[in-house]
Amino acid sequence: MKIIVFFLLLFNLHVFADELQVKPRVDRPVLNENFVVDFIIHTSESGEPLINFNPIGVEVIDRGPTETSTRVTIINGERTMERTLTVSYELLPKKQGFIYLQNIEVEINGKILKHKTINLNVLKEPLETKKIFWKYFLS
């Protein structure tokens, strides 16, 4: 029983911890074709996030609006709130090879969240999809 309570407490602490995720929507961007990177912030803080990063080999074209979702949990009369903020950036690769997003930091109400460097391999041309021919027989 003590083990179950310990894991429940551990799970609850993890759910409400501040966290920053950076997710490119493509694995291999193509030279001179725009792609989007999402900055996802899980926090209990209020306010608008201030996002800073150094793009190397890529140009920032546009920043989308901040999408917000809120979850309120009441456990044993104690209320906790978690906000998920998603900010999308449209980027344009300027060179073939590796591009980087370095020094990624998000400041929200004085708290600073950091993320490791993101590197993506930019292709000169899109990869060709394999042509697969399926033959289906009805019997």
C-alpha positions as protocol buffer text, in pm:
chain_id: "A"
residue {
  index: 1
  type: MET
  ca { x: 0 y: 0 z: 0 }
}
residue {
  index: 2
  type: LYS
  ca { x: 286 y: 239 z: 83 }
}
residue {
  index: 3
  type: ILE
  ca { x: 437 y: 174 z: -260 }
}
residue {
  index: 4
  type: ILE
  ca { x: 113 y: 269 z: -435 }
}
residue {
  index: 5
  type: VAL
  ca { x: 87 y: 594 z: -239 }
}
residue {
  index: 6
  type: PHE
  ca { x: 451 y: 675 z: -320 }
}
residue {
  index: 7
  type: PHE
  ca { x: 395 y: 627 z: -696 }
}
residue {
  index: 8
  type: LEU
  ca { x: 76 y: 835 z: -686 }
}
residue {
  index: 9
  type: LEU
  ca { x: 262 y: 1121 z: -518 }
}
residue {
  index: 10
  type: LEU
  ca { x: 550 y: 1090 z: -763 }
}
residue {
  index: 11
  type: PHE
  ca { x: 309 y: 1094 z: -1058 }
}
residue {
  index: 12
  type: ASN
  ca { x: 127 y: 1402 z: -926 }
}
residue {
  index: 13
  type: LEU
  ca { x: 455 y: 1591 z: -878 }
}
residue {
  index: 14
  type: HIS
  ca { x: 561 y: 1510 z: -1233 }
}
residue {
  index: 15
  type: VAL
  ca { x: 233 y: 1618 z: -1387 }
}
residue {
  index: 16
  type: PHE
  ca { x: 244 y: 1968 z: -1238 }
}
residue {
  index: 17
  type: ALA
  ca { x: 617 y: 2040 z: -1285 }
}
residue {
  index: 18
  type: ASP
  ca { x: 711 y: 2313 z: -1531 }
}
residue {
  index: 19
  type: GLU
  ca { x: 830 y: 2162 z: -1858 }
}
residue {
  index: 20
  type: LEU
  ca { x: 937 y: 2282 z: -2203 }
}
residue {
  index: 21
  type: GLN
  ca { x: 913 y: 2068 z: -2517 }
}
residue {
  index: 22
  type: VAL
  ca { x: 1035 y: 2171 z: -2861 }
}
residue {
  index: 23
  type: LYS
  ca { x: 890 y: 1962 z: -3145 }
}
residue {
  index: 24
  type: PRO
  ca { x: 962 y: 2014 z: -3514 }
}
residue {
  index: 25
  type: ARG
  ca { x: 667 y: 1896 z: -3726 }
}
residue {
  index: 26
  type: VAL
  ca { x: 905 y: 1741 z: -3983 }
}
residue {
  index: 27
  type: ASP
  ca { x: 1205 y: 1514 z: -3928 }
}
residue {
  index: 28
  type: ARG
  ca { x: 1391 y: 1623 z: -4240 }
}
residue {
  index: 29
  type: PRO
  ca { x: 1315 y: 1970 z: -4369 }
}
residue {
  index: 30
  type: VAL
  ca { x: 1387 y: 2056 z: -4733 }
}
residue {
  index: 31
  type: LEU
  ca { x: 1603 y: 2346 z: -4848 }
}
residue {
  index: 32
  type: ASN
  ca { x: 1398 y: 2664 z: -4914 }
}
residue {
  index: 33
  type: GLU
  ca { x: 1071 y: 2504 z: -4794 }
}
residue {
  index: 34
  type: ASN
  ca { x: 905 y: 2639 z: -4480 }
}
residue {
  index: 35
  type: PHE
  ca { x: 844 y: 2410 z: -4182 }
}
residue {
  index: 36
  type: VAL
  ca { x: 698 y: 2458 z: -3834 }
}
residue {
  index: 37
  type: VAL
  ca { x: 847 y: 2405 z: -3487 }
}
residue {
  index: 38
  type: ASP
  ca { x: 613 y: 2393 z: -3185 }
}
residue {
  index: 39
  type: PHE
  ca { x: 723 y: 2520 z: -2842 }
}
residue {
  index: 40
  type: ILE
  ca { x: 501 y: 2347 z: -2582 }
}
residue {
  index: 41
  type: ILE
  ca { x: 513 y: 2486 z: -2228 }
}
residue {
  index: 42
  type: HIS
  ca { x: 351 y: 2304 z: -1934 }
}
residue {
  index: 43
  type: THR
  ca { x: 331 y: 2536 z: -1633 }
}
residue {
  index: 44
  type: SER
  ca { x: 120 y: 2651 z: -1341 }
}
residue {
  index: 45
  type: GLU
  ca { x: 228 y: 3012 z: -1397 }
}
residue {
  index: 46
  type: SER
  ca { x: 7 y: 3275 z: -1557 }
}
residue {
  index: 47
  type: GLY
  ca { x: 121 y: 3526 z: -1814 }
}
residue {
  index: 48
  type: GLU
  ca { x: 255 y: 3526 z: -2167 }
}
residue {
  index: 49
  type: PRO
  ca { x: 578 y: 3332 z: -2235 }
}
residue {
  index: 50
  type: LEU
  ca { x: 886 y: 3510 z: -2370 }
}
residue {
  index: 51
  type: ILE
  ca { x: 1066 y: 3268 z: -2605 }
}
residue {
  index: 52
  type: ASN
  ca { x: 1431 y: 3317 z: -2703 }
}
residue {
  index: 53
  type: PHE
  ca { x: 1652 y: 3100 z: -2922 }
}
residue {
  index: 54
  type: ASN
  ca { x: 1940 y: 3139 z: -3170 }
}
residue {
  index: 55
  type: PRO
  ca { x: 1857 y: 3001 z: -3516 }
}
residue {
  index: 56
  type: ILE
  ca { x: 2168 y: 2890 z: -3707 }
}
residue {
  index: 57
  type: GLY
  ca { x: 2129 y: 2814 z: -4078 }
}
residue {
  index: 58
  type: VAL
  ca { x: 1758 y: 2888 z: -4064 }
}
residue {
  index: 59
  type: GLU
  ca { x: 1548 y: 3205 z: -4083 }
}
residue {
  index: 60
  type: VAL
  ca { x: 1245 y: 3276 z: -3862 }
}
residue {
  index: 61
  type: ILE
  ca { x: 956 y: 3366 z: -4092 }
}
residue {
  index: 62
  type: ASP
  ca { x: 659 y: 3397 z: -3855 }
}
residue {
  index: 63
  type: ARG
  ca { x: 539 y: 3336 z: -3500 }
}
residue {
  index: 64
  type: GLY
  ca { x: 187 y: 3202 z: -3461 }
}
residue {
  index: 65
  type: PRO
  ca { x: -54 y: 3297 z: -3182 }
}
residue {
  index: 66
  type: THR
  ca { x: -26 y: 3134 z: -2840 }
}
residue {
  index: 67
  type: GLU
  ca { x: -270 y: 2847 z: -2798 }
}
residue {
  index: 68
  type: THR
  ca { x: -369 y: 2787 z: -2436 }
}
residue {
  index: 69
  type: SER
  ca { x: -538 y: 2500 z: -2257 }
}
residue {
  index: 70
  type: THR
  ca { x: -602 y: 2489 z: -1883 }
}
residue {
  index: 71
  type: ARG
  ca { x: -664 y: 2196 z: -1649 }
}
residue {
  index: 72
  type: VAL
  ca { x: -779 y: 2240 z: -1289 }
}
residue {
  index: 73
  type: THR
  ca { x: -753 y: 1948 z: -1046 }
}
residue {
  index: 74
  type: ILE
  ca { x: -895 y: 1934 z: -695 }
}
residue {
  index: 75
  type: ILE
  ca { x: -751 y: 1661 z: -472 }
}
residue {
  index: 76
  type: ASN
  ca { x: -852 y: 1647 z: -105 }
}
residue {
  index: 77
  type: GLY
  ca { x: -969 y: 2008 z: -124 }
}
residue {
  index: 78
  type: GLU
  ca { x: -638 y: 2130 z: -268 }
}
residue {
  index: 79
  type: ARG
  ca { x: -670 y: 2301 z: -605 }
}
residue {
  index: 80
  type: THR
  ca { x: -393 y: 2292 z: -863 }
}
residue {
  index: 81
  type: MET
  ca { x: -392 y: 2437 z: -1211 }
}
residue {
  index: 82
  type: GLU
  ca { x: -181 y: 2337 z: -1510 }
}
residue {
  index: 83
  type: ARG
  ca { x: -164 y: 2544 z: -1828 }
}
residue {
  index: 84
  type: THR
  ca { x: -34 y: 2417 z: -2159 }
}
residue {
  index: 85
  type: LEU
  ca { x: 82 y: 2689 z: -2394 }
}
residue {
  index: 86
  type: THR
  ca { x: 176 y: 2611 z: -2754 }
}
residue {
  index: 87
  type: VAL
  ca { x: 359 y: 2864 z: -2971 }
}
residue {
  index: 88
  type: SER
  ca { x: 443 y: 2774 z: -3331 }
}
residue {
  index: 89
  type: TYR
  ca { x: 727 y: 2925 z: -3531 }
}
residue {
  index: 90
  type: GLU
  ca { x: 751 y: 2901 z: -3909 }
}
residue {
  index: 91
  type: LEU
  ca { x: 1112 y: 2857 z: -4018 }
}
residue {
  index: 92
  type: LEU
  ca { x: 1291 y: 2859 z: -4355 }
}
residue {
  index: 93
  type: PRO
  ca { x: 1616 y: 2660 z: -4395 }
}
residue {
  index: 94
  type: LYS
  ca { x: 1884 y: 2863 z: -4573 }
}
residue {
  index: 95
  type: LYS
  ca { x: 2147 y: 2591 z: -4622 }
}
residue {
  index: 96
  type: GLN
  ca { x: 2174 y: 2221 z: -4687 }
}
residue {
  index: 97
  type: GLY
  ca { x: 2310 y: 2009 z: -4403 }
}
residue {
  index: 98
  type: PHE
  ca { x: 2261 y: 2061 z: -4033 }
}
residue {
  index: 99
  type: ILE
  ca { x: 2071 y: 2358 z: -3892 }
}
residue {
  index: 100
  type: TYR
  ca { x: 2043 y: 2438 z: -3522 }
}
residue {
  index: 101
  type: LEU
  ca { x: 1815 y: 2604 z: -3269 }
}
residue {
  index: 102
  type: GLN
  ca { x: 2051 y: 2689 z: -2982 }
}
residue {
  index: 103
  type: ASN
  ca { x: 2019 y: 2855 z: -2640 }
}
residue {
  index: 104
  type: ILE
  ca { x: 1647 y: 2779 z: -2619 }
}
residue {
  index: 105
  type: GLU
  ca { x: 1493 y: 2958 z: -2319 }
}
residue {
  index: 106
  type: VAL
  ca { x: 1139 y: 3044 z: -2220 }
}
residue {
  index: 107
  type: GLU
  ca { x: 1068 y: 3296 z: -1947 }
}
residue {
  index: 108
  type: ILE
  ca { x: 724 y: 3302 z: -1786 }
}
residue {
  index: 109
  type: ASN
  ca { x: 659 y: 3511 z: -1473 }
}
residue {
  index: 110
  type: GLY
  ca { x: 1028 y: 3516 z: -1382 }
}
residue {
  index: 111
  type: LYS
  ca { x: 1075 y: 3141 z: -1422 }
}
residue {
  index: 112
  type: ILE
  ca { x: 1321 y: 3034 z: -1691 }
}
residue {
  index: 113
  type: LEU
  ca { x: 1280 y: 2701 z: -1868 }
}
residue {
  index: 114
  type: LYS
  ca { x: 1567 y: 2575 z: -2084 }
}
residue {
  index: 115
  type: HIS
  ca { x: 1586 y: 2315 z: -2359 }
}
residue {
  index: 116
  type: LYS
  ca { x: 1880 y: 2139 z: -2523 }
}
residue {
  index: 117
  type: THR
  ca { x: 1992 y: 2234 z: -2874 }
}
residue {
  index: 118
  type: ILE
  ca { x: 1774 y: 2107 z: -3159 }
}
residue {
  index: 119
  type: ASN
  ca { x: 1956 y: 2001 z: -3475 }
}
residue {
  index: 120
  type: LEU
  ca { x: 1789 y: 1899 z: -3801 }
}
residue {
  index: 121
  type: ASN
  ca { x: 1939 y: 1770 z: -4124 }
}
residue {
  index: 122
  type: VAL
  ca { x: 1815 y: 1978 z: -4419 }
}
residue {
  index: 123
  type: LEU
  ca { x: 1782 y: 1791 z: -4748 }
}
residue {
  index: 124
  type: LYS
  ca { x: 1850 y: 1945 z: -5089 }
}
residue {
  index: 125
  type: GLU
  ca { x: 1542 y: 1773 z: -5235 }
}
residue {
  index: 126
  type: PRO
  ca { x: 1257 y: 1578 z: -5075 }
}
residue {
  index: 127
  type: LEU
  ca { x: 1310 y: 1205 z: -5039 }
}
residue {
  index: 128
  type: GLU
  ca { x: 1126 y: 1002 z: -5298 }
}
residue {
  index: 129
  type: THR
  ca { x: 865 y: 770 z: -5162 }
}
residue {
  index: 130
  type: LYS
  ca { x: 900 y: 408 z: -5256 }
}
residue {
  index: 131
  type: LYS
  ca { x: 650 y: 303 z: -5518 }
}
residue {
  index: 132
  type: ILE
  ca { x: 469 y: -1 z: -5395 }
}
residue {
  index: 133
  type: PHE
  ca { x: 232 y: -194 z: -5615 }
}
residue {
  index: 134
  type: TRP
  ca { x: -28 y: -404 z: -5439 }
}
residue {
  index: 135
  type: LYS
  ca { x: -229 y: -657 z: -5627 }
}
residue {
  index: 136
  type: TYR
  ca { x: -547 y: -763 z: -5457 }
}
residue {
  index: 137
  type: PHE
  ca { x: -733 y: -1073 z: -5562 }
}
residue {
  index: 138
  type: LEU
  ca { x: -1095 y: -1134 z: -5480 }
}
residue {
  index: 139
  type: SER
  ca { x: -1183 y: -1495 z: -5446 }
}
